[in-house]
XYZ file of C-alpha atoms in Angstrom:
215
model
C -22.988 279.776 58.686
C -21.139 283.088 58.848
C -19.473 284.803 55.937
C -16.839 287.530 55.395
C -17.090 289.566 52.166
C -14.035 291.386 50.825
C -14.638 294.182 48.418
C -11.885 295.432 46.056
C -10.832 298.905 44.945
C -13.805 301.296 44.358
C -12.194 304.529 43.169
C -15.204 306.740 43.216
C -17.578 304.310 41.379
C -20.619 304.864 43.506
C -23.195 302.949 41.362
C -21.266 299.628 41.376
C -20.686 300.085 45.146
C -24.390 300.460 45.799
C -25.222 297.460 43.671
C -22.534 295.410 45.420
C -23.937 296.291 48.823
C -27.391 295.170 47.647
C -25.943 291.894 46.257
C -24.163 291.136 49.473
C -27.325 291.801 51.527
C -29.180 289.352 49.268
C -26.461 286.700 49.725
C -26.654 286.468 53.531
C -28.643 287.976 56.443
C -25.532 289.306 58.096
C -21.777 289.000 58.371
C -18.610 290.952 57.963
C -17.639 293.182 54.993
C -14.000 294.158 54.573
C -13.224 297.010 52.214
C -9.572 296.822 51.221
C -9.239 300.564 50.440
C -8.939 302.960 47.521
C -12.370 304.507 47.879
C -11.324 307.776 46.214
C -9.531 309.140 43.075
C -9.919 308.540 39.311
C -13.620 307.757 39.385
C -16.585 310.133 39.033
C -17.921 310.427 42.588
C -15.460 309.945 45.441
C -17.514 312.054 47.750
C -20.604 309.855 47.393
C -18.504 306.717 47.996
C -17.149 308.102 51.243
C -20.575 309.328 52.259
C -22.038 305.872 51.771
C -19.222 303.994 53.513
C -18.943 306.376 56.426
C -22.713 306.031 56.952
C -22.025 302.360 57.701
C -24.150 299.254 57.580
C -27.472 298.291 59.111
C -27.539 295.648 61.884
C -26.405 292.843 62.049
C -23.603 293.664 59.563
C -20.060 294.735 60.505
C -17.933 296.796 58.131
C -14.114 296.882 58.289
C -12.728 299.741 56.188
C -9.007 299.566 55.506
C -6.796 302.425 54.260
C -5.581 302.320 50.626
C -2.668 304.153 49.127
C -5.031 306.711 47.586
C -6.539 307.608 50.907
C -3.036 308.080 52.156
C -2.203 310.342 49.210
C -5.341 312.377 49.744
C -4.604 312.895 53.459
C -0.975 313.838 52.653
C -2.155 316.328 50.003
C -4.039 318.317 52.617
C -1.132 318.270 55.000
C 1.510 319.557 52.620
C 1.180 321.873 49.578
C 3.868 319.979 47.569
C 2.007 316.663 48.064
C -1.175 318.372 47.052
C 0.343 319.585 43.761
C 1.350 315.999 43.011
C -2.043 314.562 43.945
C -3.900 317.088 41.798
C -1.537 317.350 38.827
C -0.018 313.992 38.250
C -3.040 312.123 36.864
C -3.508 309.832 39.828
C -7.009 311.030 40.458
C -6.896 313.891 42.943
C -8.495 316.311 40.562
C -11.530 314.069 40.013
C -11.865 313.630 43.773
C -11.889 317.419 44.439
C -14.365 317.934 41.582
C -16.771 315.482 43.252
C -16.690 317.750 46.290
C -17.131 320.921 44.334
C -13.900 322.128 45.783
C -11.987 320.839 48.772
C -12.404 317.524 50.428
C -14.476 317.679 53.685
C -12.336 317.803 56.834
C -14.427 315.012 58.383
C -13.691 312.774 55.360
C -10.004 313.532 55.653
C -9.982 312.584 59.292
C -11.916 309.409 58.610
C -9.442 308.441 55.915
C -6.460 309.104 58.135
C -7.900 306.955 60.899
C -8.334 303.843 58.756
C -6.397 300.726 59.875
C -3.908 299.096 57.484
C -4.718 295.450 58.181
C -7.504 293.158 59.336
C -6.722 289.625 60.483
C -9.274 286.961 61.358
C -8.939 283.291 62.256
C -7.986 282.160 58.794
C -7.178 285.243 56.662
C -5.181 288.456 56.380
C -6.800 291.444 54.638
C -4.646 294.374 53.440
C -4.756 296.933 50.622
C -1.655 296.036 48.697
C 0.320 293.211 50.161
C 2.781 291.880 52.763
C 6.412 290.828 52.772
C 6.748 287.273 54.103
C 10.419 287.959 54.936
C 9.271 289.907 58.005
C 6.851 288.950 60.828
C 3.310 289.988 60.288
C 3.425 292.522 63.139
C 6.545 294.103 61.620
C 5.172 294.832 58.169
C 5.925 298.318 56.824
C 3.235 300.844 56.100
C 4.743 301.269 52.638
C 4.407 297.561 51.738
C 0.877 297.307 53.128
C -0.163 300.323 50.976
C 2.059 300.006 47.854
C 3.576 296.523 47.374
C 2.852 294.710 44.124
C 3.241 290.939 43.666
C 4.857 289.450 40.557
C 2.351 287.343 38.657
C 2.008 283.836 40.136
C 3.696 284.637 43.418
C 2.353 283.153 46.673
C 3.690 282.199 50.113
C 2.479 280.514 53.280
C 1.568 283.916 54.837
C 1.906 282.643 58.440
C -0.645 279.839 57.796
C -3.382 282.238 56.580
C -4.870 283.258 53.181
C -3.911 286.730 51.957
C -6.612 289.001 50.510
C -5.660 292.244 48.794
C -6.413 294.792 46.020
C -4.219 297.519 44.669
C -2.922 295.752 41.494
C -5.731 296.019 38.977
C -6.464 293.561 36.177
C -9.586 292.937 34.155
C -8.935 289.173 34.655
C -9.240 289.531 38.459
C -10.447 288.318 40.898
C -7.766 285.671 40.845
C -6.597 283.233 43.549
C -2.896 282.282 43.305
C -1.987 279.704 45.913
C -2.567 281.335 49.307
C -3.330 284.815 47.861
C -6.445 286.409 46.311
C -6.344 289.669 44.359
C -9.774 291.318 44.242
C -8.915 294.543 42.298
C -10.755 293.934 39.003
C -10.192 297.492 37.624
C -13.760 298.848 38.184
C -12.644 302.406 37.421
C -10.871 301.209 34.252
C -14.024 299.721 32.724
C -13.750 296.383 34.502
C -15.942 295.298 37.448
C -16.156 295.647 41.195
C -15.429 292.268 42.784
C -16.132 290.828 46.167
C -14.611 287.555 47.506
C -16.812 285.442 49.763
C -15.257 283.484 52.631
C -16.860 281.035 55.036
C -15.722 282.088 58.490
C -15.477 278.422 59.648
C -13.402 277.141 56.634
C -9.691 277.945 56.099
C -8.301 278.906 52.740
C -9.470 280.915 49.768
C -12.835 282.219 48.615
C -15.831 279.907 48.329
C -17.455 282.295 45.909
C -17.166 285.652 44.107
C -19.703 288.415 43.565
C -19.072 290.649 40.589
C -20.733 293.882 39.554
C -20.015 295.475 36.131
C -19.068 299.122 36.105
């Protein structure tokens, strides 16, 4: 039996991340872990989160690390001074990220963030940071929707015959599965928990289990 584990928004919360990695390793001897993005901003130690994720897994694990809107904001901040002013000064978490580095974000971390894919699709599921628009084909989804879209409560669709897994929209009541969609952003940085949805790679549909780590 093979599993895929999808981890929600981390936002600089290194201790819950380390405990989650340990919990997943105890759950199965190997598999795929999909991080849906937002590793940085708001929380206390974005640098340590990126250090840990960039270091990668031990064999036989595979990690898929998607881009979140906060990675996109961070990369843009270092490409344009106006964007940096917004990132640092608007309360979205850039200041906390730079403090974790003792100054400026490392160039290699910026490059890693810039290179992240926006989507991961397997046999039965679609993984993105924020969401998709079913009005357009999957291959024609906009970067803005993949990084920024928010679903109204209770909304679901057929998602091209697959189950959609995303974060981005935090709630202390998450993780929640609504029809063919599961939101795994449980507001870890807001005093909630870090959540992971567990999927059986041979079974279509939603999660068979959740792993939750309190912040």
